Amino acid sequence: MSAAIVLPDLPSWVQQHITTLYSATTPDQFDQAFDDFVSEHATIRVNGKHLSRAQYKKLLFGEERQGNDTSANVTFNGVVSVPVEDDVNAIGTGSVGVFLKAVLFGRLFVFAARESSTVNSSLNVVVAEDVPRPHLPHGIRGDFDGRRVTLLDEVLTDEPNKIVPPRQPPTSTASTSA
């Protein structure tokens, strides 16, 4: 007997996909995460500028980051969502706004600590059923998640974290007398 697959609700779906994007450490992992999150025909605007899907992909996992990050710590400071109510078949679709902070840790060590950068983002997305449900042969059951981001508007900063050299302990200048 098999258990039914339960698809995540709208806010959880967005948070899971964002975390997967920032946690990807190889180009293949990132490509899969990006394709599972962003529609092929998405409208994308970052910091007020329209970007193509390829430009947005490069912004998130560009040449300077490719293969250099080892891990990420993603924190969601706020999530709000408004589901679509007029379409009974559109489960888990609607608009979502998130405010997040992602600390990305690199491979290099500087003063015994990993180099890192911090991404702060206010991200608003519209999630819709974008990928058609595949036809399954008779008798095969399964669930499919064809949701993708079709509209993305983001305000984003990505700043390297300061490298603080270790401090030497103060030297004692007092002399002792017998």
PDB file of C-alpha atoms in Angstrom:
ATOM      1  CA  MET A   1       0.000   0.000   0.000  1.00  0.00           C
ATOM      2  CA  SER A   2       1.401   3.384  -0.923  1.00  0.00           C
ATOM      3  CA  ALA A   3       0.900   6.692   0.777  1.00  0.00           C
ATOM      4  CA  ALA A   4      -0.534   9.634  -1.123  1.00  0.00           C
ATOM      5  CA  ILE A   5       1.915  12.358  -2.075  1.00  0.00           C
ATOM      6  CA  VAL A   6       0.993  15.653  -0.471  1.00  0.00           C
ATOM      7  CA  LEU A   7       2.151  18.757  -2.299  1.00  0.00           C
ATOM      8  CA  PRO A   8       3.435  21.614  -0.129  1.00  0.00           C
ATOM      9  CA  ASP A   9       1.258  24.667   0.358  1.00  0.00           C
ATOM     10  CA  LEU A  10       2.087  27.849  -1.549  1.00  0.00           C
ATOM     11  CA  PRO A  11       4.399  29.601   0.992  1.00  0.00           C
ATOM     12  CA  SER A  12       6.253  26.366   1.770  1.00  0.00           C
ATOM     13  CA  TRP A  13       6.695  25.598  -1.940  1.00  0.00           C
ATOM     14  CA  VAL A  14       8.336  29.001  -2.530  1.00  0.00           C
ATOM     15  CA  GLN A  15      10.557  28.748   0.561  1.00  0.00           C
ATOM     16  CA  GLN A  16      11.696  25.209  -0.322  1.00  0.00           C
ATOM     17  CA  HIS A  17      12.596  26.189  -3.875  1.00  0.00           C
ATOM     18  CA  ILE A  18      14.484  29.331  -2.830  1.00  0.00           C
ATOM     19  CA  THR A  19      16.452  27.357  -0.238  1.00  0.00           C
ATOM     20  CA  THR A  20      17.292  24.716  -2.859  1.00  0.00           C
ATOM     21  CA  LEU A  21      18.490  27.414  -5.282  1.00  0.00           C
ATOM     22  CA  TYR A  22      20.849  29.016  -2.784  1.00  0.00           C
ATOM     23  CA  SER A  23      22.045  25.653  -1.434  1.00  0.00           C
ATOM     24  CA  ALA A  24      23.060  24.312  -4.858  1.00  0.00           C
ATOM     25  CA  THR A  25      26.823  23.861  -5.067  1.00  0.00           C
ATOM     26  CA  THR A  26      27.209  22.472  -8.596  1.00  0.00           C
ATOM     27  CA  PRO A  27      25.942  23.779 -11.934  1.00  0.00           C
ATOM     28  CA  ASP A  28      23.808  20.647 -12.423  1.00  0.00           C
ATOM     29  CA  GLN A  29      22.142  21.034  -9.016  1.00  0.00           C
ATOM     30  CA  PHE A  30      21.486  24.698  -9.672  1.00  0.00           C
ATOM     31  CA  ASP A  31      20.101  24.103 -13.188  1.00  0.00           C
ATOM     32  CA  GLN A  32      17.638  21.507 -11.874  1.00  0.00           C
ATOM     33  CA  ALA A  33      16.556  23.730  -8.965  1.00  0.00           C
ATOM     34  CA  PHE A  34      16.164  26.750 -11.259  1.00  0.00           C
ATOM     35  CA  ASP A  35      14.131  24.813 -13.863  1.00  0.00           C
ATOM     36  CA  ASP A  36      11.860  23.436 -11.113  1.00  0.00           C
ATOM     37  CA  PHE A  37      11.220  26.962  -9.798  1.00  0.00           C
ATOM     38  CA  VAL A  38      11.176  29.461 -12.695  1.00  0.00           C
ATOM     39  CA  SER A  39       8.931  29.058 -15.740  1.00  0.00           C
ATOM     40  CA  GLU A  40      10.504  29.013 -19.199  1.00  0.00           C
ATOM     41  CA  HIS A  41       8.301  32.026 -20.023  1.00  0.00           C
ATOM     42  CA  ALA A  42       8.646  33.961 -16.765  1.00  0.00           C
ATOM     43  CA  THR A  43       8.589  37.744 -16.646  1.00  0.00           C
ATOM     44  CA  ILE A  44      11.474  38.825 -14.422  1.00  0.00           C
ATOM     45  CA  ARG A  45      12.423  42.187 -12.933  1.00  0.00           C
ATOM     46  CA  VAL A  46      15.320  42.683 -10.511  1.00  0.00           C
ATOM     47  CA  ASN A  47      16.101  46.033  -8.902  1.00  0.00           C
ATOM     48  CA  GLY A  48      13.732  47.709 -11.369  1.00  0.00           C
ATOM     49  CA  LYS A  49      15.350  46.254 -14.507  1.00  0.00           C
ATOM     50  CA  HIS A  50      13.778  43.643 -16.770  1.00  0.00           C
ATOM     51  CA  LEU A  51      15.951  40.547 -17.150  1.00  0.00           C
ATOM     52  CA  SER A  52      15.722  37.504 -19.356  1.00  0.00           C
ATOM     53  CA  ARG A  53      15.509  34.117 -17.683  1.00  0.00           C
ATOM     54  CA  ALA A  54      19.144  33.458 -18.685  1.00  0.00           C
ATOM     55  CA  GLN A  55      20.294  36.801 -17.207  1.00  0.00           C
ATOM     56  CA  TYR A  56      18.504  36.079 -13.917  1.00  0.00           C
ATOM     57  CA  LYS A  57      20.014  32.602 -13.799  1.00  0.00           C
ATOM     58  CA  LYS A  58      23.498  34.078 -14.301  1.00  0.00           C
ATOM     59  CA  LEU A  59      22.823  36.685 -11.597  1.00  0.00           C
ATOM     60  CA  LEU A  60      21.986  33.984  -9.050  1.00  0.00           C
ATOM     61  CA  PHE A  61      24.685  31.473 -10.001  1.00  0.00           C
ATOM     62  CA  GLY A  62      27.117  33.474 -12.089  1.00  0.00           C
ATOM     63  CA  GLU A  63      30.643  32.732 -13.172  1.00  0.00           C
ATOM     64  CA  GLU A  64      32.164  34.086  -9.965  1.00  0.00           C
ATOM     65  CA  ARG A  65      29.986  31.851  -7.773  1.00  0.00           C
ATOM     66  CA  GLN A  66      29.954  28.704  -9.898  1.00  0.00           C
ATOM     67  CA  GLY A  67      31.564  25.927  -7.936  1.00  0.00           C
ATOM     68  CA  ASN A  68      32.903  28.308  -5.281  1.00  0.00           C
ATOM     69  CA  ASP A  69      30.127  28.088  -2.698  1.00  0.00           C
ATOM     70  CA  THR A  70      30.108  25.184  -0.284  1.00  0.00           C
ATOM     71  CA  SER A  71      26.944  25.917   1.670  1.00  0.00           C
ATOM     72  CA  ALA A  72      24.266  28.486   2.384  1.00  0.00           C
ATOM     73  CA  ASN A  73      22.224  29.516   5.373  1.00  0.00           C
ATOM     74  CA  VAL A  74      18.843  30.865   4.209  1.00  0.00           C
ATOM     75  CA  THR A  75      16.598  32.662   6.692  1.00  0.00           C
ATOM     76  CA  PHE A  76      13.087  33.861   5.881  1.00  0.00           C
ATOM     77  CA  ASN A  77      12.216  36.960   7.868  1.00  0.00           C
ATOM     78  CA  GLY A  78       8.689  37.228   6.526  1.00  0.00           C
ATOM     79  CA  VAL A  79       6.336  35.426   4.156  1.00  0.00           C
ATOM     80  CA  VAL A  80       2.901  36.476   2.956  1.00  0.00           C
ATOM     81  CA  SER A  81       0.763  34.696   0.381  1.00  0.00           C
ATOM     82  CA  VAL A  82      -2.557  35.119  -1.358  1.00  0.00           C
ATOM     83  CA  PRO A  83      -3.825  31.939  -3.032  1.00  0.00           C
ATOM     84  CA  VAL A  84      -5.881  31.904  -6.204  1.00  0.00           C
ATOM     85  CA  GLU A  85      -9.448  31.176  -5.143  1.00  0.00           C
ATOM     86  CA  ASP A  86     -11.382  31.138  -8.415  1.00  0.00           C
ATOM     87  CA  ASP A  87      -9.786  27.992  -9.882  1.00  0.00           C
ATOM     88  CA  VAL A  88     -10.472  24.788  -7.956  1.00  0.00           C
ATOM     89  CA  ASN A  89      -7.931  22.856 -10.077  1.00  0.00           C
ATOM     90  CA  ALA A  90      -5.084  25.292  -9.344  1.00  0.00           C
ATOM     91  CA  ILE A  91      -3.913  23.886  -6.025  1.00  0.00           C
ATOM     92  CA  GLY A  92      -1.188  25.893  -4.327  1.00  0.00           C
ATOM     93  CA  THR A  93      -1.061  28.746  -6.825  1.00  0.00           C
ATOM     94  CA  GLY A  94      -1.211  32.484  -6.240  1.00  0.00           C
ATOM     95  CA  SER A  95       1.031  35.346  -5.150  1.00  0.00           C
ATOM     96  CA  VAL A  96       3.793  35.129  -2.559  1.00  0.00           C
ATOM     97  CA  GLY A  97       6.062  37.765  -1.065  1.00  0.00           C
ATOM     98  CA  VAL A  98       9.132  36.811   0.959  1.00  0.00           C
ATOM     99  CA  PHE A  99      11.888  38.712   2.680  1.00  0.00           C
ATOM    100  CA  LEU A 100      15.007  36.617   3.018  1.00  0.00           C
ATOM    101  CA  LYS A 101      18.637  36.687   3.986  1.00  0.00           C
ATOM    102  CA  ALA A 102      21.060  34.124   2.568  1.00  0.00           C
ATOM    103  CA  VAL A 103      24.607  33.826   3.814  1.00  0.00           C
ATOM    104  CA  LEU A 104      26.692  32.030   1.184  1.00  0.00           C
ATOM    105  CA  PHE A 105      29.905  30.377   2.346  1.00  0.00           C
ATOM    106  CA  GLY A 106      32.790  29.949  -0.100  1.00  0.00           C
ATOM    107  CA  ARG A 107      35.584  27.413  -0.412  1.00  0.00           C
ATOM    108  CA  LEU A 108      38.424  29.760   0.515  1.00  0.00           C
ATOM    109  CA  PHE A 109      39.533  30.348   4.075  1.00  0.00           C
ATOM    110  CA  VAL A 110      40.754  33.775   5.133  1.00  0.00           C
ATOM    111  CA  PHE A 111      42.151  34.092   8.658  1.00  0.00           C
ATOM    112  CA  ALA A 112      40.787  30.620   9.490  1.00  0.00           C
ATOM    113  CA  ALA A 113      37.203  31.534   8.515  1.00  0.00           C
ATOM    114  CA  ARG A 114      35.351  30.847   5.275  1.00  0.00           C
ATOM    115  CA  GLU A 115      34.877  33.767   2.926  1.00  0.00           C
ATOM    116  CA  SER A 116      31.197  34.622   2.668  1.00  0.00           C
ATOM    117  CA  SER A 117      28.656  37.014   1.232  1.00  0.00           C
ATOM    118  CA  THR A 118      25.179  38.010   2.324  1.00  0.00           C
ATOM    119  CA  VAL A 119      22.216  38.270   0.006  1.00  0.00           C
ATOM    120  CA  ASN A 120      19.251  40.325   1.211  1.00  0.00           C
ATOM    121  CA  SER A 121      16.149  40.029  -0.923  1.00  0.00           C
ATOM    122  CA  SER A 122      12.556  41.133  -1.065  1.00  0.00           C
ATOM    123  CA  LEU A 123      10.993  38.744  -3.564  1.00  0.00           C
ATOM    124  CA  ASN A 124       7.459  38.799  -4.939  1.00  0.00           C
ATOM    125  CA  VAL A 125       6.339  35.974  -7.213  1.00  0.00           C
ATOM    126  CA  VAL A 126       3.219  34.693  -8.936  1.00  0.00           C
ATOM    127  CA  VAL A 127       3.041  30.898  -8.958  1.00  0.00           C
ATOM    128  CA  ALA A 128       0.876  29.171 -11.564  1.00  0.00           C
ATOM    129  CA  GLU A 129       0.384  25.708 -13.040  1.00  0.00           C
ATOM    130  CA  ASP A 130       2.855  26.027 -15.895  1.00  0.00           C
ATOM    131  CA  VAL A 131       3.953  22.533 -16.856  1.00  0.00           C
ATOM    132  CA  PRO A 132       1.200  20.293 -18.255  1.00  0.00           C
ATOM    133  CA  ARG A 133       0.417  17.182 -16.259  1.00  0.00           C
ATOM    134  CA  PRO A 134       1.957  14.146 -17.987  1.00  0.00           C
ATOM    135  CA  HIS A 135      -0.325  11.356 -19.168  1.00  0.00           C
ATOM    136  CA  LEU A 136       0.245   8.281 -17.032  1.00  0.00           C
ATOM    137  CA  PRO A 137      -0.511   4.793 -18.354  1.00  0.00           C
ATOM    138  CA  HIS A 138      -3.604   3.055 -16.971  1.00  0.00           C
ATOM    139  CA  GLY A 139      -3.083   1.789 -13.456  1.00  0.00           C
ATOM    140  CA  ILE A 140      -0.122   4.017 -12.643  1.00  0.00           C
ATOM    141  CA  ARG A 141      -0.881   6.599 -10.035  1.00  0.00           C
ATOM    142  CA  GLY A 142       1.223   9.445  -8.871  1.00  0.00           C
ATOM    143  CA  ASP A 143       1.232  13.101  -8.190  1.00  0.00           C
ATOM    144  CA  PHE A 144       2.892  15.780 -10.238  1.00  0.00           C
ATOM    145  CA  ASP A 145       3.831  19.344  -9.350  1.00  0.00           C
ATOM    146  CA  GLY A 146       3.700  21.565 -12.430  1.00  0.00           C
ATOM    147  CA  ARG A 147       3.822  24.830 -10.491  1.00  0.00           C
ATOM    148  CA  ARG A 148       6.378  27.401 -11.587  1.00  0.00           C
ATOM    149  CA  VAL A 149       7.035  31.090 -11.000  1.00  0.00           C
ATOM    150  CA  THR A 150       5.574  32.998 -13.941  1.00  0.00           C
ATOM    151  CA  LEU A 151       6.155  36.539 -12.645  1.00  0.00           C
ATOM    152  CA  LEU A 152       9.091  37.540 -10.436  1.00  0.00           C
ATOM    153  CA  ASP A 153       9.878  40.981  -9.015  1.00  0.00           C
ATOM    154  CA  GLU A 154      12.884  41.206  -6.700  1.00  0.00           C
ATOM    155  CA  VAL A 155      14.918  43.810  -4.883  1.00  0.00           C
ATOM    156  CA  LEU A 156      18.289  42.228  -4.160  1.00  0.00           C
ATOM    157  CA  THR A 157      21.676  43.083  -2.696  1.00  0.00           C
ATOM    158  CA  ASP A 158      24.663  40.737  -2.580  1.00  0.00           C
ATOM    159  CA  GLU A 159      27.519  42.060  -0.448  1.00  0.00           C
ATOM    160  CA  PRO A 160      30.748  40.315   0.521  1.00  0.00           C
ATOM    161  CA  ASN A 161      31.089  40.002   4.277  1.00  0.00           C
ATOM    162  CA  LYS A 162      33.985  41.835   5.878  1.00  0.00           C
ATOM    163  CA  ILE A 163      37.091  39.862   6.626  1.00  0.00           C
ATOM    164  CA  VAL A 164      38.295  40.630  10.120  1.00  0.00           C
ATOM    165  CA  PRO A 165      41.869  39.628  10.890  1.00  0.00           C
ATOM    166  CA  PRO A 166      42.474  38.067  14.275  1.00  0.00           C
ATOM    167  CA  ARG A 167      43.677  40.442  16.961  1.00  0.00           C
ATOM    168  CA  GLN A 168      46.920  39.932  18.816  1.00  0.00           C
ATOM    169  CA  PRO A 169      46.576  39.790  22.555  1.00  0.00           C
ATOM    170  CA  PRO A 170      47.853  42.907  24.257  1.00  0.00           C
ATOM    171  CA  THR A 171      51.454  42.701  25.397  1.00  0.00           C
ATOM    172  CA  SER A 172      52.254  43.373  29.000  1.00  0.00           C
ATOM    173  CA  THR A 173      54.519  46.398  29.533  1.00  0.00           C
ATOM    174  CA  ALA A 174      54.512  46.298  33.312  1.00  0.00           C
ATOM    175  CA  SER A 175      57.679  45.023  34.947  1.00  0.00           C
ATOM    176  CA  THR A 176      57.793  43.133  38.128  1.00  0.00           C
ATOM    177  CA  SER A 177      60.261  43.930  40.854  1.00  0.00           C
ATOM    178  CA  ALA A 178      61.471  41.642  43.615  1.00  0.00           C
TER     179      ALA A 178
END
